[in-house]
């Protein structure tokens, strides 16, 4: 069903006299308000999850793409020579922008989370790591591996593809699940509002009979119900989205825990999505109540 | 205005009305009588499009009822004022709001109609009950409020189903006087009632046709009425 904006505007503008013709119904009012608020709260989290996984996927892709590592494992006496040989190969490889061996301090920092500070890396048989930055075109990994095997037999090229792919796939799947959750939340809200609207229409069948008796068109009767449910859903969803946003704001900042995690939350203009949640809830309520009302009115004698 | 031509109506496998011929001419006054369960209410409902004939033709203001969509029927009902025995009010609204309901649903500006509304409330003698809720009204007051609601749109036809069923003789006479007054203003009136005394009393004030439903068919009543 395509929402007609002028109709929606009419519904929101309302008619004080028309609003009075349908009696207030406490049970359906609370059901709509509560379900809209709860669904909007969940929607904010699903949205935050989708956006965070999106950022995570981009970050992983950004951090791991265009970079590779060469690990050189060799007896202590040959390590420096093999490192130099590997660097020479790398500097003359097409598609390699830069290559440099990590210093002891940098290697110590990498191992610090596992072994703590003050690790005597100089005395341990730890492989030397060479950081390789690719050009946009990238290099031929297989060709490079063959050349390294010939010049520096202890060098192993890791172009990150092996673990970048599953990470990217996991992030994409999480993002999809987030959007799917949003869809399901919208569907569940539509179902609950439809139920509430049907209950209200059934409870007011006598009112509808009187309105028809005095010449009310079905559109007029439907509008009285649609306006009520749309505004209730809008109000409930605004409260739910507000609480959801507050809860997201109060989440601990994951950035501090590690550079790979971006944290569940909104960044920059993504906060505008929170404002869209009540509006979308209102649209869902409008469409669901309108369909329910017209179906019910058609079925009534 | 309203025409039933060889109309039959069946419900639940049984025929309630058969071979009905009725033509409500402008300004005419009809009584519809018959025993309880004879089909008076059903016939009235056919007249205002709440029921569609099983066979035959019903025409509202020249339009075939069977070809009318719901919106057409809604518009036609604004030209037909209906008074029910049980009145059918919206209990959460005041008497004035109930009387104004046809204006409200047709999108008229109530402020512009306020003088008309006040005059009508006064005409049916409910000025002092304007802000009361329907459950607070007596039977006679309810019927008068229902009559006021039926005529607020200045309809061409007024159909009343046992309007005096729940009121005493004095009140029923008062209601009849209002209906006769409306007929004198040019409105077509049809009243369904099983109260023959009421019909006899009214006939001295208005030239009315008395129709009787007997054995599912509509007949002109005898000279005793």
XYZ file of C-alpha atoms in Angstrom:
526
model
C 0.000 0.000 0.000
C 1.524 3.341 -1.087
C 1.055 6.003 1.573
C -0.727 9.100 0.267
C 1.048 12.066 1.872
C -1.928 14.439 1.650
C -4.106 11.842 3.375
C -1.489 11.371 6.080
C -1.329 15.151 6.534
C -5.142 15.252 6.840
C -5.019 12.517 9.421
C -2.400 14.345 11.462
C -4.130 17.717 11.152
C -7.301 16.096 12.454
C -10.769 17.405 13.093
C -11.711 18.068 16.697
C -15.386 17.347 16.041
C -14.666 14.105 14.208
C -12.271 12.991 16.938
C -15.082 13.022 19.462
C -17.346 10.598 17.602
C -15.315 7.519 18.515
C -15.295 6.942 22.271
C -11.890 6.619 23.948
C -10.932 3.009 24.553
C -8.437 2.561 27.392
C -7.312 -0.991 26.677
C -6.419 -0.548 23.006
C -4.892 2.858 23.702
C -2.448 1.390 26.207
C -1.749 -1.646 24.030
C -0.830 0.576 21.083
C 1.220 2.989 23.157
C 3.116 0.249 24.935
C 3.798 -1.904 21.853
C 4.913 1.137 19.834
C 7.226 2.260 22.648
C 8.693 -1.228 23.138
C 9.172 -1.785 19.410
C 10.778 1.623 18.914
C 13.152 0.908 21.808
C 14.165 -2.396 20.172
C 14.339 -0.748 16.756
C 16.868 1.777 18.049
C 19.080 -1.090 19.234
C 18.678 -3.010 15.976
C 19.532 0.181 14.111
C 22.568 0.787 16.315
C 23.669 -2.805 15.698
C 23.279 -2.474 11.925
C 25.146 0.792 11.775
C 27.892 -0.409 14.137
C 28.450 -3.586 12.119
C 28.558 -1.476 9.003
C 31.257 0.668 10.542
C 33.046 -2.454 11.774
C 33.023 -3.987 8.290
C 34.343 -0.757 6.772
C 37.018 -0.498 9.443
C 38.145 -4.070 9.029
C 38.239 -3.650 5.314
C 40.134 -0.369 5.676
C 42.646 -1.633 8.195
C 43.354 -4.926 6.520
C 43.032 -4.099 2.862
C 46.115 -2.702 1.130
C 48.347 -4.165 3.806
C 50.229 -7.422 4.204
C 52.793 -8.883 6.547
C 55.946 -10.846 5.826
C 57.044 -13.043 8.703
C 60.697 -14.089 8.685
C 61.648 -17.077 10.793
C 65.314 -17.927 10.701
C 68.139 -18.869 13.061
C 69.422 -15.838 15.010
C 72.507 -15.532 12.838
C 70.563 -15.419 9.560
C 67.589 -13.296 10.644
C 69.088 -9.915 9.734
C 70.363 -11.133 6.346
C 67.062 -12.771 5.424
C 65.179 -9.673 6.553
C 67.369 -7.519 4.339
C 66.907 -9.911 1.403
C 63.154 -9.942 1.865
C 63.048 -6.118 2.016
C 65.048 -5.955 -1.180
C 62.589 -8.263 -2.922
C 59.657 -6.268 -1.613
C 61.089 -2.904 -2.698
C 61.471 -4.177 -6.218
C 58.025 -5.761 -6.408
C 55.427 -4.018 -8.488
C 52.376 -3.106 -6.418
C 54.279 -2.663 -3.170
C 54.131 0.935 -2.011
C 56.390 0.540 1.014
C 57.918 -2.156 3.179
C 59.645 -1.841 6.507
C 60.726 -4.187 9.281
C 59.110 -3.581 12.640
C 61.476 -2.474 15.359
C 61.941 -4.460 18.573
C 59.883 -1.888 20.413
C 57.007 -2.270 17.953
C 57.157 -6.057 18.192
C 57.173 -5.807 21.971
C 54.092 -3.597 21.855
C 52.319 -6.155 19.675
C 53.061 -8.928 22.171
C 52.345 -6.851 25.228
C 48.633 -7.776 25.538
C 49.606 -11.443 25.840
C 52.995 -11.426 27.644
C 52.919 -8.106 29.462
C 55.529 -5.308 29.279
C 59.281 -5.774 29.487
C 59.340 -8.862 27.300
C 62.978 -9.448 26.250
C 62.210 -9.891 22.557
C 65.935 -9.670 21.682
C 66.651 -12.885 23.544
C 63.656 -14.831 22.238
C 63.461 -16.633 18.870
C 60.664 -14.412 17.684
C 60.206 -14.003 13.911
C 60.849 -10.577 12.441
C 57.759 -8.914 11.002
C 57.823 -6.753 7.897
C 54.893 -4.431 7.279
C 53.981 -4.150 3.605
C 51.710 -1.446 2.232
C 50.249 -2.105 -1.191
C 49.433 0.358 -3.934
C 45.803 0.621 -5.030
C 46.458 -1.911 -7.775
C 48.004 -4.374 -5.280
C 50.692 -6.994 -5.928
C 50.733 -10.500 -7.316
C 50.785 -12.511 -4.055
C 51.711 -15.821 -5.712
C 54.603 -14.289 -7.672
C 55.871 -12.535 -4.543
C 55.720 -15.770 -2.547
C 57.845 -17.542 -5.166
C 60.425 -14.729 -5.219
C 60.593 -14.629 -1.411
C 61.029 -18.398 -1.272
C 64.016 -18.057 -3.608
C 65.687 -15.033 -1.929
C 64.684 -15.415 1.738
C 63.566 -19.004 2.443
C 62.440 -18.147 5.985
C 59.982 -15.447 4.782
C 56.268 -16.171 4.723
C 53.848 -13.732 3.123
C 50.512 -13.174 4.844
C 48.294 -10.927 2.723
C 45.477 -11.013 5.360
C 42.991 -12.463 2.866
C 42.721 -15.637 4.889
C 41.210 -13.945 7.924
C 39.878 -10.786 6.300
C 37.288 -12.715 4.319
C 35.534 -14.448 7.253
C 35.627 -11.221 9.259
C 34.073 -9.239 6.437
C 31.514 -12.000 5.905
C 30.644 -12.019 9.622
C 30.262 -8.246 9.669
C 28.053 -8.304 6.570
C 25.908 -11.026 8.101
C 25.575 -9.095 11.358
C 24.556 -6.035 9.404
C 21.969 -8.081 7.501
C 20.648 -9.514 10.779
C 20.328 -5.995 12.145
C 18.239 -4.860 9.171
C 16.236 -8.095 9.303
C 15.523 -7.410 12.984
C 14.323 -3.940 12.050
C 11.994 -5.436 9.449
C 10.680 -7.987 11.932
C 10.164 -5.302 14.569
C 8.198 -3.224 12.043
C 6.131 -6.277 11.069
C 5.450 -7.198 14.700
C 4.399 -3.631 15.443
C 2.073 -3.610 12.419
C 0.546 -6.907 13.603
C 0.022 -5.633 17.155
C -1.507 -2.356 15.990
C -3.738 -4.237 13.551
C -4.936 -6.420 16.430
C -5.557 -3.394 18.628
C -7.358 -1.581 15.802
C -9.523 -4.638 15.099
C -10.374 -4.893 18.784
C -11.300 -1.204 18.860
C -13.409 -1.528 15.701
C -15.191 -4.601 17.073
C -15.824 -2.876 20.409
C -17.251 0.109 18.561
C -19.454 -1.726 16.056
C -22.525 -0.019 17.533
C -20.870 3.376 17.144
C -20.065 2.529 13.533
C -23.714 1.502 12.997
C -24.905 4.872 14.321
C -22.399 6.774 12.201
C -23.550 4.950 9.096
C -27.175 5.582 10.009
C -26.560 9.334 10.024
C -24.743 9.271 6.691
C -21.058 8.854 7.555
C -18.884 7.559 4.745
C -16.555 4.643 5.465
C -13.588 6.926 4.796
C -14.764 9.256 7.571
C -15.229 6.380 10.031
C -11.868 4.819 9.124
C -10.122 8.198 9.464
C -11.380 8.618 13.027
C -9.743 5.326 13.996
C -6.630 5.745 11.834
C -5.848 9.171 13.300
C -6.189 7.886 16.834
C -3.938 4.869 16.266
C -1.368 6.767 14.200
C -0.971 9.436 16.873
C -0.782 6.854 19.638
C 1.897 4.884 17.763
C 3.779 8.106 17.002
C 3.701 9.150 20.661
C 4.592 5.701 21.990
C 7.404 5.291 19.471
C 8.805 8.747 20.293
C 9.041 7.762 23.960
C 10.515 4.327 23.097
C 13.040 5.776 20.647
C 14.036 8.436 23.179
C 14.623 5.819 25.863
C 16.478 3.623 23.357
C 18.744 6.505 22.365
C 19.410 7.233 26.028
C 20.273 3.581 26.660
C 22.646 3.555 23.663
C 24.275 6.750 24.933
C 24.841 5.143 28.304
C 26.610 2.097 26.837
C 30.309 1.925 27.764
C 32.632 3.272 25.075
C 34.116 0.180 23.434
C 36.761 2.195 21.590
C 38.879 2.149 24.729
C 38.939 -1.645 24.803
C 40.673 -2.002 21.483
C 41.045 -0.409 18.118
C 39.150 -3.132 16.295
C 35.875 -2.550 18.131
C 33.889 0.510 17.195
C 31.192 0.059 19.819
C 27.396 -0.230 19.583
C 26.057 3.221 19.015
C 25.485 6.076 16.620
C 28.131 8.366 15.174
C 27.531 11.820 13.664
C 24.547 12.126 11.377
C 23.538 8.526 12.135
C 21.745 9.970 15.195
C 19.139 11.294 12.736
C 18.044 7.700 12.233
C 16.704 7.742 15.799
C 14.352 10.573 14.788
C 13.174 8.487 11.852
C 12.045 5.626 14.110
C 8.846 7.307 15.462
C 8.011 8.654 12.003
C 8.353 5.175 10.498
C 6.313 3.747 13.398
C 3.597 6.313 12.652
C 3.606 5.334 8.973
C 3.402 1.639 9.862
C 0.496 2.363 12.251
C -1.244 4.507 9.622
C -1.019 1.780 6.973
C -1.912 -1.067 9.370
C -4.925 0.716 10.902
C -6.193 1.937 7.546
C -6.082 -1.546 6.059
C -7.669 -3.082 9.171
C -10.385 -0.429 9.316
C -11.414 -0.698 5.670
C -11.346 -4.508 5.799
C -13.523 -4.477 8.912
C -15.920 -1.879 7.478
C -16.292 -3.894 4.273
C -17.176 -6.959 6.312
C -19.758 -5.109 8.383
C -23.346 -5.121 7.045
C -38.202 9.568 -3.778
C -38.082 6.069 -2.418
C -39.515 3.313 -4.533
C -39.789 -0.406 -3.952
C -40.860 -2.333 -7.019
C -41.831 -5.979 -6.603
C -39.289 -6.304 -3.824
C -38.719 -9.510 -1.889
C -36.374 -9.982 1.021
C -35.224 -13.298 2.427
C -33.108 -14.034 5.446
C -31.818 -17.354 6.744
C -33.652 -19.287 4.037
C -37.053 -17.792 4.839
C -38.811 -15.048 2.885
C -39.679 -12.135 5.155
C -41.187 -9.827 2.566
C -42.645 -10.585 -0.830
C -44.009 -8.635 -3.831
C -43.614 -5.296 -2.038
C -44.648 -2.256 -4.036
C -44.204 1.122 -2.421
C -43.721 4.622 -3.774
C -43.038 7.391 -1.268
C -44.037 10.572 -3.078
C -42.748 13.990 -1.924
C -44.824 15.392 0.925
C -46.754 12.179 1.522
C -47.496 10.739 4.960
C -47.592 6.968 5.487
C -48.257 4.747 8.425
C -46.885 1.232 8.235
C -48.569 -1.201 10.534
C -48.716 -4.904 11.205
C -48.105 -7.303 14.057
C -44.711 -7.601 15.725
C -42.331 -9.562 13.508
C -44.353 -8.832 10.368
C -41.356 -7.107 8.749
C -41.975 -3.396 9.396
C -38.376 -2.724 10.446
C -37.068 -4.776 7.514
C -39.176 -2.727 5.115
C -37.889 0.524 6.600
C -34.313 -0.747 6.322
C -34.907 -1.478 2.631
C -36.145 2.115 2.316
C -32.936 3.635 3.677
C -30.531 1.187 2.060
C -29.473 -0.705 5.177
C -30.675 -3.878 3.449
C -30.609 -4.796 -0.225
C -33.613 -6.650 -1.675
C -33.187 -10.312 -2.524
C -35.164 -9.653 -5.680
C -36.998 -6.729 -7.238
C -35.877 -3.121 -7.427
C -35.334 -0.568 -4.697
C -34.627 2.988 -5.807
C -33.415 5.788 -3.570
C -33.880 9.204 -5.167
C -33.954 7.612 -8.611
C -30.865 5.435 -8.122
C -31.045 1.665 -8.127
C -29.979 0.533 -4.647
C -28.200 -2.570 -5.926
C -25.914 -0.426 -8.086
C -25.023 1.998 -5.300
C -21.681 1.750 -3.533
C -21.438 2.422 0.194
C -20.520 6.069 -0.299
C -23.591 6.641 -2.497
C -25.765 5.107 0.215
C -24.090 7.320 2.840
C -24.876 10.409 0.752
C -28.469 9.222 0.174
C -28.903 8.737 3.937
C -28.201 12.399 4.493
C -31.524 12.991 2.694
C -33.313 10.439 4.887
C -33.823 11.049 8.592
C -34.253 7.832 10.556
C -35.757 7.554 14.043
C -35.392 4.209 15.793
C -37.359 2.916 18.743
C -34.066 2.447 20.639
C -32.819 5.835 19.318
C -29.208 4.649 18.754
C -27.205 7.431 20.340
C -23.522 7.730 21.034
C -23.647 7.677 24.815
C -20.317 9.473 25.317
C -21.585 12.564 23.491
C -24.006 15.171 24.815
C -27.553 15.537 23.506
C -26.481 18.509 21.370
C -23.506 16.618 19.954
C -25.763 13.656 19.150
C -28.300 15.877 17.434
C -25.458 17.499 15.473
C -23.927 14.152 14.477
C -25.264 14.184 10.867
C -23.738 17.656 10.441
C -20.434 16.479 11.941
C -20.099 13.428 9.687
C -20.955 15.445 6.588
C -18.174 17.909 7.431
C -20.428 20.923 8.106
C -19.151 23.710 10.316
C -20.988 23.375 13.624
C -20.357 27.000 14.517
C -22.175 28.121 11.400
C -25.026 25.754 12.218
C -25.235 26.647 15.918
C -28.347 28.855 15.567
C -30.137 26.123 13.621
C -29.061 23.569 16.203
C -30.314 25.718 19.085
C -33.623 26.347 17.373
C -34.108 22.642 16.705
C -33.260 21.681 20.287
C -35.827 24.227 21.405
C -38.416 22.903 18.917
C -38.206 19.395 20.394
C -38.262 20.856 23.930
C -34.769 19.814 24.970
C -33.116 23.200 25.518
C -32.615 22.486 29.197
C -31.157 19.017 28.460
C -28.690 20.080 25.762
C -25.592 19.144 27.758
C -26.978 15.923 29.229
C -25.745 12.526 28.081
C -28.300 10.181 26.431
C -28.429 7.694 29.339
C -29.608 10.572 31.562
C -32.676 11.209 29.380
C -36.193 9.854 29.822
C -37.777 7.735 27.054
C -39.704 10.691 25.652
C -36.668 12.966 25.732
C -34.611 10.332 23.919
C -37.237 10.030 21.185
C -37.397 13.791 20.751
C -33.617 13.989 20.574
C -33.632 11.194 17.972
C -36.233 13.126 15.962
C -34.138 16.288 16.170
C -31.097 14.348 14.926
C -33.173 12.891 12.087
C -34.235 16.335 10.832
C -31.075 18.392 11.466
C -29.935 17.948 7.849
C -33.389 18.990 6.633
C -33.934 15.625 4.935
C -36.528 14.972 2.244
C -37.798 11.828 3.936
C -38.292 10.901 7.606
C -38.609 7.228 8.490
C -39.624 6.456 12.063
C -39.608 2.930 13.457
C -41.979 2.639 16.446
C -41.048 6.155 17.624
C -43.697 6.041 20.349
C -42.928 2.510 21.502
C -41.284 3.535 24.771
C -43.272 6.634 25.710
C -46.630 7.385 27.347
C -49.708 8.506 25.421
C -49.165 12.192 26.063
C -45.581 12.030 24.820
C -46.545 9.947 21.797
C -49.090 12.649 20.882
C -46.395 15.287 21.237
C -44.063 13.318 18.949
C -46.857 12.832 16.426
C -47.525 16.563 16.395
C -43.851 17.170 15.593
C -43.910 14.621 12.766
C -47.130 16.096 11.340
C -45.554 19.558 11.534
C -42.568 18.264 9.559
C -44.948 16.812 6.949
C -46.628 20.204 6.659
C -43.193 21.641 5.921
C -43.124 19.344 2.890
C -41.247 16.375 4.298
C -42.216 12.842 3.347
C -42.947 10.869 6.491
C -43.380 7.156 7.051
C -44.020 5.828 10.544
C -43.928 2.140 11.376
C -46.114 1.387 14.393
C -48.325 -1.320 15.766
C -50.267 1.271 17.796
C -53.596 1.583 15.948
C -54.944 4.131 18.440
C -52.088 6.418 17.547
C -52.867 6.084 13.836
C -56.557 6.815 14.422
C -55.713 9.880 16.494
C -53.249 11.177 13.911
C -55.577 10.701 10.960
C -57.768 13.548 12.124
C -54.778 15.905 11.736
C -53.046 14.603 8.618
C -53.982 12.972 5.363
C -52.141 9.679 5.658
C -52.073 6.397 3.822
C -52.081 3.436 6.141
C -50.268 0.356 4.887
C -50.316 -2.999 6.574
C -47.879 -5.870 6.231
C -49.822 -9.063 6.256
C -48.561 -12.464 5.271
C -45.265 -10.942 3.962
C -47.132 -8.609 1.614
C -47.920 -4.925 1.796
C -51.559 -3.924 1.580
C -53.582 -0.781 1.958
C -55.238 -0.972 5.380
C -59.015 -1.229 5.660
C -61.537 1.499 6.335
C -61.364 0.807 10.072
C -58.122 2.761 9.973
